[in-house]
Short mmCIF file of C-alpha atoms (C1' of nucleotides) in Angstrom, two decimals:
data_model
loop_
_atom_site.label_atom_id
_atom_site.label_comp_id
_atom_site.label_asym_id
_atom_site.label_seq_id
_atom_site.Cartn_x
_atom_site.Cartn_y
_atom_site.Cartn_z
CA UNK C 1 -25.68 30.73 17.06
CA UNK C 2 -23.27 33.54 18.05
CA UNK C 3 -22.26 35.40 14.71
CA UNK C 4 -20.19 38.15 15.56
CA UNK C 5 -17.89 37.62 12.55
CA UNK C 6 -21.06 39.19 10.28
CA UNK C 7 -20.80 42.56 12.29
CA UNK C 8 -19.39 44.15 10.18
CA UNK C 9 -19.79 43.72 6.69
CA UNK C 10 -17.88 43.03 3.75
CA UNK C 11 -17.97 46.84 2.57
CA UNK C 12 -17.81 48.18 6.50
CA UNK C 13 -21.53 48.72 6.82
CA UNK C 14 -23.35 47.13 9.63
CA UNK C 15 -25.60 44.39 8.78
CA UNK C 16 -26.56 43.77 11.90
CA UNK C 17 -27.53 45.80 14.78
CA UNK C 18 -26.14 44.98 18.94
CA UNK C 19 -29.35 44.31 20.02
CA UNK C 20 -30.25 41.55 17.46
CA UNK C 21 -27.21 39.86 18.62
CA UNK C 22 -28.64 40.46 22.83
CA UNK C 23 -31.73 38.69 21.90
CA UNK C 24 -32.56 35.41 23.50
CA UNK C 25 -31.15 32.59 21.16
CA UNK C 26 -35.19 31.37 21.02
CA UNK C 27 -36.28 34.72 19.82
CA UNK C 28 -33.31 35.26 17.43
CA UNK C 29 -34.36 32.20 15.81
CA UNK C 30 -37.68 33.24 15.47
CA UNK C 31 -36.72 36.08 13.51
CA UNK C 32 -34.11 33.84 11.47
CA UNK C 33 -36.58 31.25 10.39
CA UNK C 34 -39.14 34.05 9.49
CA UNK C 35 -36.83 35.64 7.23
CA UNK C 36 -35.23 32.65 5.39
CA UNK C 37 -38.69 31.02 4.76
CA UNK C 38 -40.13 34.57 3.12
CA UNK C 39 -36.71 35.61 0.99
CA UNK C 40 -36.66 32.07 -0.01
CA UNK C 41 -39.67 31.73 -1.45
CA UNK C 42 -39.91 35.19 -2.68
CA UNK C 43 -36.34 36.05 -3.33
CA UNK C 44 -35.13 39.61 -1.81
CA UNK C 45 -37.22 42.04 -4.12
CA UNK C 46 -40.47 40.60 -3.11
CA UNK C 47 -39.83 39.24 0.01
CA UNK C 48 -41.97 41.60 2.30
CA UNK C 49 -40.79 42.47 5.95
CA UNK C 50 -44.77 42.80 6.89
CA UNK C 51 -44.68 39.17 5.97
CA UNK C 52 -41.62 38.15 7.87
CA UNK C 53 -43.15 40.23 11.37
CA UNK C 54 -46.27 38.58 11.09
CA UNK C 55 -44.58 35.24 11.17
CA UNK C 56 -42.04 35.63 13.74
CA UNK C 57 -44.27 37.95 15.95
CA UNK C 58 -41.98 40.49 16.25
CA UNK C 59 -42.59 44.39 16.06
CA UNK C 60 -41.36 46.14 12.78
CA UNK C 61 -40.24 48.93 14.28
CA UNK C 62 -38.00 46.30 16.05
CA UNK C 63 -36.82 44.80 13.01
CA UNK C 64 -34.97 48.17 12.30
CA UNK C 65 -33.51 47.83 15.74
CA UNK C 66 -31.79 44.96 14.79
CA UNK C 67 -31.03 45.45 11.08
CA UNK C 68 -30.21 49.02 9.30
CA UNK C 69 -32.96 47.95 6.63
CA UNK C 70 -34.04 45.46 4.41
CA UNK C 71 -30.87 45.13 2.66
CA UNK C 72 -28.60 44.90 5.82
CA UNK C 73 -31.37 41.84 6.88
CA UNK C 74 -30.98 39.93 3.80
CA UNK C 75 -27.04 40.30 3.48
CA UNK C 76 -26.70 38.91 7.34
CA UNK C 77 -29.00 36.04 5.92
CA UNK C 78 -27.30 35.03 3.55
CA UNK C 79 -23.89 35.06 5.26
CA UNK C 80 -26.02 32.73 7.69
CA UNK C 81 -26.66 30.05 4.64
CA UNK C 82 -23.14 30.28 3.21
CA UNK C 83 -21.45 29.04 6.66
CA UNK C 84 -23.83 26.46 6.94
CA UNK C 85 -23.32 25.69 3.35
CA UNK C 86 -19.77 25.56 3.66
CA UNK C 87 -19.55 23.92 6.85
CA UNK C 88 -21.27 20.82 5.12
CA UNK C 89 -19.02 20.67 2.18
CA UNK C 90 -15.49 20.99 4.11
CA UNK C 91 -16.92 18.14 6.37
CA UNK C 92 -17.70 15.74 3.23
CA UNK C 93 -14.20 16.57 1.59
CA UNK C 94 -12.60 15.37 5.08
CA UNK C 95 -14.42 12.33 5.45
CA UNK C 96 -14.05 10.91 1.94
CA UNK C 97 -9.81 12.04 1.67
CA UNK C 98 -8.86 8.44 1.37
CA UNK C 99 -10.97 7.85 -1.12
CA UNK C 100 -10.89 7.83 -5.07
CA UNK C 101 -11.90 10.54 -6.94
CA UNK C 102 -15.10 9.29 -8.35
CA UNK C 103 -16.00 8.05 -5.24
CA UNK C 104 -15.71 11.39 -3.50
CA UNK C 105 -17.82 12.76 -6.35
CA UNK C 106 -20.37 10.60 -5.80
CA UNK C 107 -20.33 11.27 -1.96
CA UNK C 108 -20.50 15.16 -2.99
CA UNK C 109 -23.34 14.67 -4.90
CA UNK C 110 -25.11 12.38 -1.97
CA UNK C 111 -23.94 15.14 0.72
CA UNK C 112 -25.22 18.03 -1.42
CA UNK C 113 -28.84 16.31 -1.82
CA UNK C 114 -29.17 15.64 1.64
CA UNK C 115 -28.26 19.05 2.17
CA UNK C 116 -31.00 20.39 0.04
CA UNK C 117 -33.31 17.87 1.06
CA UNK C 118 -32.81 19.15 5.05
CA UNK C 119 -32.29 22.86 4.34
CA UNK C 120 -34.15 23.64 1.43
CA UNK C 121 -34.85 27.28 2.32
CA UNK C 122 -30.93 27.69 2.88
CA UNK C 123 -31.02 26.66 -1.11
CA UNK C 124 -33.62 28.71 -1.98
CA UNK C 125 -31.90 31.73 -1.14
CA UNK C 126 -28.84 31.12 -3.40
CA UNK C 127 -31.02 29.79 -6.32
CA UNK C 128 -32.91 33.30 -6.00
CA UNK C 129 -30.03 35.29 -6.24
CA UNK C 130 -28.61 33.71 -9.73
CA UNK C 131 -30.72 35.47 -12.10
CA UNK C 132 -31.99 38.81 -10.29
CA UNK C 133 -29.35 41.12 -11.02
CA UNK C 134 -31.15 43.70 -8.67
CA UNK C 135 -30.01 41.86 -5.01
CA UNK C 136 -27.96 44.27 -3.24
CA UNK C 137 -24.21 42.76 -3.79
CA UNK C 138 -25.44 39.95 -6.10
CA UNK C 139 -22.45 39.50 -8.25
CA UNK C 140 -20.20 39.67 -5.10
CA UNK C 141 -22.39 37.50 -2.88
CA UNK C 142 -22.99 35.06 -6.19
CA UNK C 143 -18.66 34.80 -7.09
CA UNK C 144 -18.33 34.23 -3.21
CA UNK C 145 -20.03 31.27 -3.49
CA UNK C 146 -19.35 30.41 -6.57
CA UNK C 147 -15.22 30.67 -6.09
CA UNK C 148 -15.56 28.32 -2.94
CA UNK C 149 -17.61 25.47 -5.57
CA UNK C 150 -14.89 25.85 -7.97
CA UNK C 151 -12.33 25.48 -5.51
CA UNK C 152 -13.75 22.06 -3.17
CA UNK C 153 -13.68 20.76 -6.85
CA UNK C 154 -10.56 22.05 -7.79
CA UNK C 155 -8.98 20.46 -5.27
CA UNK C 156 -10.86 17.10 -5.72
CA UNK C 157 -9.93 17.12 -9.50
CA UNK C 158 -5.83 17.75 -8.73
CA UNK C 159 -6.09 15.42 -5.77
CA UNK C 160 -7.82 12.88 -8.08
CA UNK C 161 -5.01 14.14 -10.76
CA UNK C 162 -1.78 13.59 -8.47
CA UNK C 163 -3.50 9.75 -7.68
CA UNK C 164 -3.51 8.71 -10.97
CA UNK C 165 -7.17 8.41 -10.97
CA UNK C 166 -8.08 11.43 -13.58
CA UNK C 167 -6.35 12.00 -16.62
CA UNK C 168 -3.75 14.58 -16.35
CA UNK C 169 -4.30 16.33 -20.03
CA UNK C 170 -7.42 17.90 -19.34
CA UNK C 171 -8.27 21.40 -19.24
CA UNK C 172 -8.49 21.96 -15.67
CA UNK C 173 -10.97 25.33 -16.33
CA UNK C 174 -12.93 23.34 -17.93
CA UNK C 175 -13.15 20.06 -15.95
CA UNK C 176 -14.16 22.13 -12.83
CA UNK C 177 -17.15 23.94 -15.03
CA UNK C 178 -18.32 20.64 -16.27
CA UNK C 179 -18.37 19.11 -12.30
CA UNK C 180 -19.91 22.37 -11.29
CA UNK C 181 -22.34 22.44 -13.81
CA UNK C 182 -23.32 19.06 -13.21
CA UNK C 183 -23.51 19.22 -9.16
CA UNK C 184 -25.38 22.66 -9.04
CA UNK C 185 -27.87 21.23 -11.87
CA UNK C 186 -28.51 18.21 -10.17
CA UNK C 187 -28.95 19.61 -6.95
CA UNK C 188 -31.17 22.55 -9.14
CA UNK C 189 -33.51 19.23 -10.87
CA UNK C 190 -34.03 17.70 -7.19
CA UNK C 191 -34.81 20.16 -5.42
CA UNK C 192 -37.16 22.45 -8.12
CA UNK C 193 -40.36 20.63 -9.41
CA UNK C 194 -40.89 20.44 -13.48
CA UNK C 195 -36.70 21.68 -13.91
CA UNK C 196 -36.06 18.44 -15.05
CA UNK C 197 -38.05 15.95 -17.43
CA UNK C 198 -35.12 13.53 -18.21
CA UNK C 199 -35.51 12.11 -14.55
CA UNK C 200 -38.18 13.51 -12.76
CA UNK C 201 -35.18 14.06 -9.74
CA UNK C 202 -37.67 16.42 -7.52
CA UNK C 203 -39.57 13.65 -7.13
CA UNK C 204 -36.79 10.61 -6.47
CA UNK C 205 -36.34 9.00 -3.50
CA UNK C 206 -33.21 7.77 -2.46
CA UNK C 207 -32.55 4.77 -3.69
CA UNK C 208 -33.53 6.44 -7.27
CA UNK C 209 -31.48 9.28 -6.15
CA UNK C 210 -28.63 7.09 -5.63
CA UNK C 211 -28.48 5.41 -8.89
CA UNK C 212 -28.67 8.49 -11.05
CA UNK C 213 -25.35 9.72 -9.31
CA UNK C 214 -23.58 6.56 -9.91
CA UNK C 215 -25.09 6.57 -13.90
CA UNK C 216 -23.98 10.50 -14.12
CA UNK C 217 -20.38 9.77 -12.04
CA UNK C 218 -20.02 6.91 -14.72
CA UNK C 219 -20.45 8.69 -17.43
CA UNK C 220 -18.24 11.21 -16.29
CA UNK C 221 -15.87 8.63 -15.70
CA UNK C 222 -16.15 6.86 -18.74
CA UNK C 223 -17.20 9.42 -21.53
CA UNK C 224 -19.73 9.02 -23.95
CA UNK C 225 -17.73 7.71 -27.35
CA UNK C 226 -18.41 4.53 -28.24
CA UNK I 1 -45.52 38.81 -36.52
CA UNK I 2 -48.74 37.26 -37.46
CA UNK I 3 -49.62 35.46 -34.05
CA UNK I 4 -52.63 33.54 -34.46
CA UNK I 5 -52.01 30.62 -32.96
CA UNK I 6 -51.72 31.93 -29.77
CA UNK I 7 -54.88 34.08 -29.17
CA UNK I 8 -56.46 31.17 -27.16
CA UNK I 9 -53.75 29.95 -24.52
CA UNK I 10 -53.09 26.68 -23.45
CA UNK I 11 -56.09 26.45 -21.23
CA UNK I 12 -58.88 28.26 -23.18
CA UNK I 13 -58.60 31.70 -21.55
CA UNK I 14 -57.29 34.53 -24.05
CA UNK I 15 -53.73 35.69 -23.54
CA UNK I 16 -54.64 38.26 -26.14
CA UNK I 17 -56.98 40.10 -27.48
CA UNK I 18 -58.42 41.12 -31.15
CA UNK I 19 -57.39 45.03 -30.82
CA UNK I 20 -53.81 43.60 -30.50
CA UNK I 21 -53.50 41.65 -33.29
CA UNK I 22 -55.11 44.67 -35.38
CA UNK I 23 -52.56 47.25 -34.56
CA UNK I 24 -50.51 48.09 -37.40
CA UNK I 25 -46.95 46.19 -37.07
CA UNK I 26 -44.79 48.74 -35.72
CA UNK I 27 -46.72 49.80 -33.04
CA UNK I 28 -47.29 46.05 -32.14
CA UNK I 29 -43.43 45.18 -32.23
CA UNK I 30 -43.18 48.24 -29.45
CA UNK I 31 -45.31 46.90 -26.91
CA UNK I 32 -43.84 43.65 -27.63
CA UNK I 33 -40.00 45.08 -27.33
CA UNK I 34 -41.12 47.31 -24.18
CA UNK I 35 -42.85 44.23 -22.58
CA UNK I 36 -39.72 42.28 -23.07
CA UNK I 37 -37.20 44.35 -21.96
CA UNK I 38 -39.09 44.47 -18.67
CA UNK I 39 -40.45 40.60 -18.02
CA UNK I 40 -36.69 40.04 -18.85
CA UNK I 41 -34.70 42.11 -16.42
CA UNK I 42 -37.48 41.85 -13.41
CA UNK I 43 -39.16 38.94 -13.71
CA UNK I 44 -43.16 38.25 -13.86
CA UNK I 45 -43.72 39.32 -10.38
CA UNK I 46 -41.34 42.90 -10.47
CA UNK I 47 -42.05 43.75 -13.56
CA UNK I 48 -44.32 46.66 -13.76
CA UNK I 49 -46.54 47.75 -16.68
CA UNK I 50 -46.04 51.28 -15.98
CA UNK I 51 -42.59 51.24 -16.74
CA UNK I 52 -43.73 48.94 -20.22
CA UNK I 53 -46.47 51.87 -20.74
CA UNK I 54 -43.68 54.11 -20.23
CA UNK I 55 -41.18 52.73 -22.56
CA UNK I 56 -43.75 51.89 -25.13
CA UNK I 57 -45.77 55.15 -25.34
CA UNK I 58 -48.95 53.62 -25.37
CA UNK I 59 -51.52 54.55 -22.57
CA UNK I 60 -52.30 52.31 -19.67
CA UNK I 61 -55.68 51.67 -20.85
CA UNK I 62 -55.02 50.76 -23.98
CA UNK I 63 -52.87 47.75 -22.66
CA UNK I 64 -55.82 46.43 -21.36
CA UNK I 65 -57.33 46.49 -24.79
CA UNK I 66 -54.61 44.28 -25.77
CA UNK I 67 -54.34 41.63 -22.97
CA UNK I 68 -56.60 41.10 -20.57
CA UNK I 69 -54.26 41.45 -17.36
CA UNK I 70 -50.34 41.64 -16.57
CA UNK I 71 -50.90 37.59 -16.45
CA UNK I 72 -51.81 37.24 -20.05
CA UNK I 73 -49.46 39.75 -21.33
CA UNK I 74 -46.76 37.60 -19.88
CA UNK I 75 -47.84 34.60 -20.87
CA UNK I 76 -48.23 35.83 -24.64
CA UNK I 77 -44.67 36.96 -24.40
CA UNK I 78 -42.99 33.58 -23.46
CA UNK I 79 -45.17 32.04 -25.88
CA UNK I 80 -43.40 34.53 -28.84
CA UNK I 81 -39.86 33.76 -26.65
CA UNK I 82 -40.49 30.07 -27.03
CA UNK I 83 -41.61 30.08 -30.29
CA UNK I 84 -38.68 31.78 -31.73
CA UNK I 85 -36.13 29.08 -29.43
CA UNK I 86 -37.83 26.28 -31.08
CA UNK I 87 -37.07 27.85 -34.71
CA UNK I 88 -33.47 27.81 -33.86
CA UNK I 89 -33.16 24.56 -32.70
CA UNK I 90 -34.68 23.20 -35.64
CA UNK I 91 -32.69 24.80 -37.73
CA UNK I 92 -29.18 23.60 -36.23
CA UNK I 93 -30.75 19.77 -36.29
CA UNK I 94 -31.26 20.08 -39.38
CA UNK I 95 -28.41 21.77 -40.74
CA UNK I 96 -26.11 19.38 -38.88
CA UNK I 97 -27.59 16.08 -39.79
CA UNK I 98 -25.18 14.90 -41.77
CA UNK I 99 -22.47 15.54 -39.21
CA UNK I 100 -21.13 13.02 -36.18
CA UNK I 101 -22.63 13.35 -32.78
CA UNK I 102 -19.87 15.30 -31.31
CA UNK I 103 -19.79 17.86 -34.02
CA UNK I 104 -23.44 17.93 -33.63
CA UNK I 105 -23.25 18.89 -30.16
CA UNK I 106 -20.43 21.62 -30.96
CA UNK I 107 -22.82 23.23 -33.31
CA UNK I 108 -25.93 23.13 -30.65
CA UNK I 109 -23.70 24.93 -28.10
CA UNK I 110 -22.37 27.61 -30.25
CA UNK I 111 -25.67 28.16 -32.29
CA UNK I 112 -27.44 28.84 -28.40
CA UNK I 113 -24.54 31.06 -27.21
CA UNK I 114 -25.47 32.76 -30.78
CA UNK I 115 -28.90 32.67 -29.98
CA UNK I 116 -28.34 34.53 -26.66
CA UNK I 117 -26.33 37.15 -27.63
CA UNK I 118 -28.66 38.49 -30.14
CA UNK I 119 -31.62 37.27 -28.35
CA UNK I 120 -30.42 38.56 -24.89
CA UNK I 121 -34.45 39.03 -23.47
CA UNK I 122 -36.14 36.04 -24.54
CA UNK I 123 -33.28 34.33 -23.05
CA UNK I 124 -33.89 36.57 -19.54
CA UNK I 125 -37.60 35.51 -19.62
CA UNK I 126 -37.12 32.13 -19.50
CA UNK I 127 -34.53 32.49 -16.49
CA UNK I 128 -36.20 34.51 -14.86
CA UNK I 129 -39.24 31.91 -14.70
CA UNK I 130 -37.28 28.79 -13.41
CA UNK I 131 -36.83 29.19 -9.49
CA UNK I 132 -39.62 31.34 -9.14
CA UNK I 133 -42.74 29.44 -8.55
CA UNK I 134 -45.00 32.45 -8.57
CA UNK I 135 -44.98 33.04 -12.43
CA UNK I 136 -48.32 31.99 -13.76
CA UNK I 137 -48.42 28.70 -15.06
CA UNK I 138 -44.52 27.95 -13.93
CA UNK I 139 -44.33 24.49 -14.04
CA UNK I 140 -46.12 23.97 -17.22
CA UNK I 141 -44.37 26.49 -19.19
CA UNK I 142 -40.87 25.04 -17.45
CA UNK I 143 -41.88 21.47 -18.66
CA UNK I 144 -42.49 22.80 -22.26
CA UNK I 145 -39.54 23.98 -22.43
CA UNK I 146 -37.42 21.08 -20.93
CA UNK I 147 -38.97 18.81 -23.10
CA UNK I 148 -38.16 20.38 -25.99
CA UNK I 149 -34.52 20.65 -25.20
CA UNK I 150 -34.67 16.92 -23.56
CA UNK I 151 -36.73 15.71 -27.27
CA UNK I 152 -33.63 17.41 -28.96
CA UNK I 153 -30.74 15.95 -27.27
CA UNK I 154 -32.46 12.49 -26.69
CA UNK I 155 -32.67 12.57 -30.33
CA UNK I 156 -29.55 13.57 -31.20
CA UNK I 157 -27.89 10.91 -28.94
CA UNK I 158 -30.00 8.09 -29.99
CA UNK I 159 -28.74 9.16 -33.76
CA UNK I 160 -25.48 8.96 -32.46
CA UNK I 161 -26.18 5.56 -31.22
CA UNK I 162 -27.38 4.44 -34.25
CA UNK I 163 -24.36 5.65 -35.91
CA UNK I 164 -21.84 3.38 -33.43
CA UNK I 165 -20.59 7.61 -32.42
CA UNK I 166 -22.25 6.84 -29.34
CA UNK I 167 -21.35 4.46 -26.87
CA UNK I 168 -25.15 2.13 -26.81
CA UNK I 169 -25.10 1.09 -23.26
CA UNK I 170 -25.44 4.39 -21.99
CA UNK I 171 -28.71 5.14 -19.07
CA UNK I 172 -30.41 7.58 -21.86
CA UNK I 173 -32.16 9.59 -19.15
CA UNK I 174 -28.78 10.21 -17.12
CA UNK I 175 -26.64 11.27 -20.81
CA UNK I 176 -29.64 13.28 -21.55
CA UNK I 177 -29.83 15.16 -17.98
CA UNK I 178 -26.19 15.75 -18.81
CA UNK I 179 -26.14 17.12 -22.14
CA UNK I 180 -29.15 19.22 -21.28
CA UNK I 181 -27.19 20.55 -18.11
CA UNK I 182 -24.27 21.28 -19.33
CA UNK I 183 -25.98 23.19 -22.45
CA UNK I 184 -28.21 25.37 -20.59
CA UNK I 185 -25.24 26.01 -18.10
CA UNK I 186 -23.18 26.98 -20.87
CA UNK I 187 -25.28 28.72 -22.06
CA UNK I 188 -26.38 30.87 -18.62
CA UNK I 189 -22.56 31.40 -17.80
CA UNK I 190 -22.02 32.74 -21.12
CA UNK I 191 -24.95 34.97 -20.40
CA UNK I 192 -25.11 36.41 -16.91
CA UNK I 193 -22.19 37.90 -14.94
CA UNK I 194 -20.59 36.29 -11.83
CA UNK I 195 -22.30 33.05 -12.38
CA UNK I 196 -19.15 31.18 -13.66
CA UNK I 197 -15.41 31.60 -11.78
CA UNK I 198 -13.92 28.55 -13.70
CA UNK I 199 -14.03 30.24 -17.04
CA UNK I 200 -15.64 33.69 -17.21
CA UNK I 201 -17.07 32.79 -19.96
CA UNK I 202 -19.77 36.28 -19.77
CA UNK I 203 -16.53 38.01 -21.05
CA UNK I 204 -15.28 35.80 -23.37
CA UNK I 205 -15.23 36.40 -27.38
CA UNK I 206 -16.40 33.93 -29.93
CA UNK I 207 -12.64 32.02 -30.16
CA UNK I 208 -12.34 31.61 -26.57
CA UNK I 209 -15.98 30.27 -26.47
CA UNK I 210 -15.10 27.64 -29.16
CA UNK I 211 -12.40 26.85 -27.72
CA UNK I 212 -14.10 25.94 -24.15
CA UNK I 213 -17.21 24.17 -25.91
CA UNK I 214 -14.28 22.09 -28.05
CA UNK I 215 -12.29 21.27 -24.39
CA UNK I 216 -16.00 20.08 -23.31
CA UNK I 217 -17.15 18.39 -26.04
CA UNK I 218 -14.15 16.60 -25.72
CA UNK I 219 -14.18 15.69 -22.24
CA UNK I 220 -17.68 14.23 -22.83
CA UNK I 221 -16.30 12.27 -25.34
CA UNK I 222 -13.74 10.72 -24.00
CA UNK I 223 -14.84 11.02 -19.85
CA UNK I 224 -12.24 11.95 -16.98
CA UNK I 225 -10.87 8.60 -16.22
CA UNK I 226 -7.18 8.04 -16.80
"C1'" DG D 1 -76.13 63.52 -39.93
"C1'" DC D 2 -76.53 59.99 -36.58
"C1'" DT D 3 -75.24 55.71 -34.58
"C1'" DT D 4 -72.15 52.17 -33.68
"C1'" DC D 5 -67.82 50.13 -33.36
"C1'" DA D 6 -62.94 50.43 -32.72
"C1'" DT D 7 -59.32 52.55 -30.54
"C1'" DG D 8 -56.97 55.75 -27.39
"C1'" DT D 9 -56.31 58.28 -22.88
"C1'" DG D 10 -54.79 59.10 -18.09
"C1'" DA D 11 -56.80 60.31 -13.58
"C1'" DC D 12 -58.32 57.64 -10.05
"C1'" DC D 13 -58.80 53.67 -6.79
"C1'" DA D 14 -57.68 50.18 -3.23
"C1'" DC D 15 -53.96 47.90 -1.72
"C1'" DC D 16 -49.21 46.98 -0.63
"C1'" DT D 17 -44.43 48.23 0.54
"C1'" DG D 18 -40.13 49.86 3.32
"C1'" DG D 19 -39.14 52.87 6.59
"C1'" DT D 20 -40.17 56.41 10.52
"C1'" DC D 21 -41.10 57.85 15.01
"C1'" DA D 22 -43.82 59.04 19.19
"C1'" DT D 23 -44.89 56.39 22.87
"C1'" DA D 24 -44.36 52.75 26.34
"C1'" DT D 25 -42.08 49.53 29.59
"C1'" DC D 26 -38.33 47.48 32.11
"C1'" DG D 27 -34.00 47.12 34.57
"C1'" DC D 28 -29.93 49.06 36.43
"C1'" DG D 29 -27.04 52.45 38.61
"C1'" DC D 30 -26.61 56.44 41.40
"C1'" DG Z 1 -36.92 57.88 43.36
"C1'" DC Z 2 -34.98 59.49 39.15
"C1'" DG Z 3 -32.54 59.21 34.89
"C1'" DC Z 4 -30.70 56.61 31.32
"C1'" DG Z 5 -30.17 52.90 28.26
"C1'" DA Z 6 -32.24 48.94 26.19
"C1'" DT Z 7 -36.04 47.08 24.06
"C1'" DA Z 8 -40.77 46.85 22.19
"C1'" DT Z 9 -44.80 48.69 19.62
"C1'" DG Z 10 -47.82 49.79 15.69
"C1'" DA Z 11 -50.00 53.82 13.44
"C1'" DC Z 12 -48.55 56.59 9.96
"C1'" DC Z 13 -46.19 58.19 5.69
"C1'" DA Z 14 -44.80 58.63 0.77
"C1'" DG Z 15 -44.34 56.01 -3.09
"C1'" DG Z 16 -45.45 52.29 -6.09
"C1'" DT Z 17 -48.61 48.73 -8.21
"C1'" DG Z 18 -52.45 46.47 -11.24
"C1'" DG Z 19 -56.59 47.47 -12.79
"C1'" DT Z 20 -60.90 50.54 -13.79
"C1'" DC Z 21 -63.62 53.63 -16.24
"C1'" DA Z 22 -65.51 58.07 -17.87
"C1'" DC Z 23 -64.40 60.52 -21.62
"C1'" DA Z 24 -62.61 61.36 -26.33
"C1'" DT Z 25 -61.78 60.70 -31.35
"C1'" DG Z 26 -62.18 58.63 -35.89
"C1'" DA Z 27 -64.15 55.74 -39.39
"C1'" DA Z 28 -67.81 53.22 -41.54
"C1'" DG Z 29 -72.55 52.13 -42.47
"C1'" DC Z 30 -77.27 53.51 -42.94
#
DNA sequence: GCTTCATGTGACCACCTGGTCATATCGCGC
DNA sequence: GCGCGATATGACCAGGTGGTCACATGAAGC
């Protein structure tokens, strides 16, 4: 759990303090969890810090010891999620490389569930951040992640392109929204309850969870005309 | 802007009251516009009916004469938001029922990024209410909405169907979940900054938009595969 | 003219927040 | 043993919130 790349932030401010870093790993983690479980649930405007040292047992005057403020806290969070996030993702691209396109959709789809599924506070954060215009850095933290979605795809979709698996007329901008769209929304309907009423996906297990990914990969594959 | 239908809320308890529904129009459409200016850019939870009182001119007190608490203003609001959604919707199926599924679709897309633009609040409410599970009555409100949207394009599709536009072996739930994603996406990357890097589509005019809900249409017609 | 009802007002209240800071303890080096 | 740096603590502060309520005004009915 060493971080020292997040010392500094993007924009040269500290986000993070020395001495949060000289904590035992035990206690840092403490903190950690604390802090994902309240900004996920309550997204960084309501998220209270009284909330977050109650749970971890730690002091609030030694919160500011180890972050600059509320702000600086959060930001170091969510660089946390993000290199988890993307750890995950450049692992599934590597693994499935020999395989077809739609396969290696399908496998994104399976990897990004499971992700969810075992880190859904990690999720939480980024789903609170879409529509609150009033996180510190939102539109920069939001492209971020964004840009990296649109790229793993990107490269899938020319990959799948050069192999004479997807057709090569399409309108690449547009092919990357529509298996962006479709990813983040799925991974959106099973992971938030009542989102979705076409499949009830928040509720699926994973043999359900499985067939709706080959049914949407299929229909991607295939199209809709008749 | 006669609301009657709404002064007893879903469950029995009054969202409004009489004094409200008395007030002479103008006065009524500015605590309405103040109320959704703020429920729109903060969310249930943020939003704060001193800055509505504020905004509105009307004293604090007198709010309370009109709703019984900040929970029944709100949910009066996204009952008006939803209202005037539905409206629209109706009005596209209709006015495209003569017209193949595809163009049908075309239509739905460009008459919600319409919808949107003008209606740029009632839009915000109803983001603001989906990954936050503290709104009042969340999941039910959600699962109105969804449904609608799902009733619309499951209908449109089984038309479609019926019409040999469609292909007829298609999982209905999955196509739905699709349509229905790729919609609201649309429509939420045509709305709020950063969210989209494939297409910008926040900054796009109206023959760039029609030109990106053509490309998609399209691939949905005719799928990815080569 | 008095009473009642309808409507309007904003100071006040208890509670919550992010951030501050005086105080305390421990370990290390000189 | 003393001083310094590192770390920990929680009461306190100013500001903000949703909601209350005593007071005020106007209109209508008797």
């Amino acid at each position: 759990m060493k971080q020292s790349p997040s010392l500094i932030g993007p924009s040269g401010e500290e986000t993070v303090l020395p001495t949060f870093l000289n904590l035992p790993p035990d206690k840092r983690e403490r903190v950690v969890e604390a802090a994902l479980v309240e900004f996920a649930d309550k997204g960084y405007q309501q998220a209270s810090l009284n909330t977050i040292v109650a749970a971890s047992g730690i002091a609030k005057g030694s919160i500011y010891q180890y972050f600059r403020d509320k702000k600086g806290f959060f930001l170091y969070l969510f660089d946390f999620a993000v290199a988890r996030v993307r750890r995950t993702l450049v692992q599934v691209k590597e693994a499935s490389a020999h395989q077809d396109f739609f396969t290696r959709l399908e496998k994104s789809l399976l990897a990004g569930v499971e992700f969810i599924r075992r880190h859904p506070r990690i999720y939480g954060i980024y789903l609170k951040i879409l529509f609150d215009r009033h996180v510190p850095r939102r539109d920069e933290l939001l492209r971020a992640v964004r840009r990296f979605a649109a790229d793993y795809l990107g490269s899938l979709l020319r990959q799948g392109m050069a192999r004479g698996e997807v057709r090569a007329d399409l309108p690449e901008g547009t092919a990357v929204f529509i298996l962006d769209a479709l990813l983040d929304r799925f991974l959106q309907a099973a992971s938030v309850p009542a989102f979705d009423v076409a499949l009830d996906l928040d509720r699926a297990a994973s043999p359900e969870l499985e067939q709706r990914i080959r049914e949407l990969v299929d229909i991607l594959r295939r199209g809709l005309a008749r």
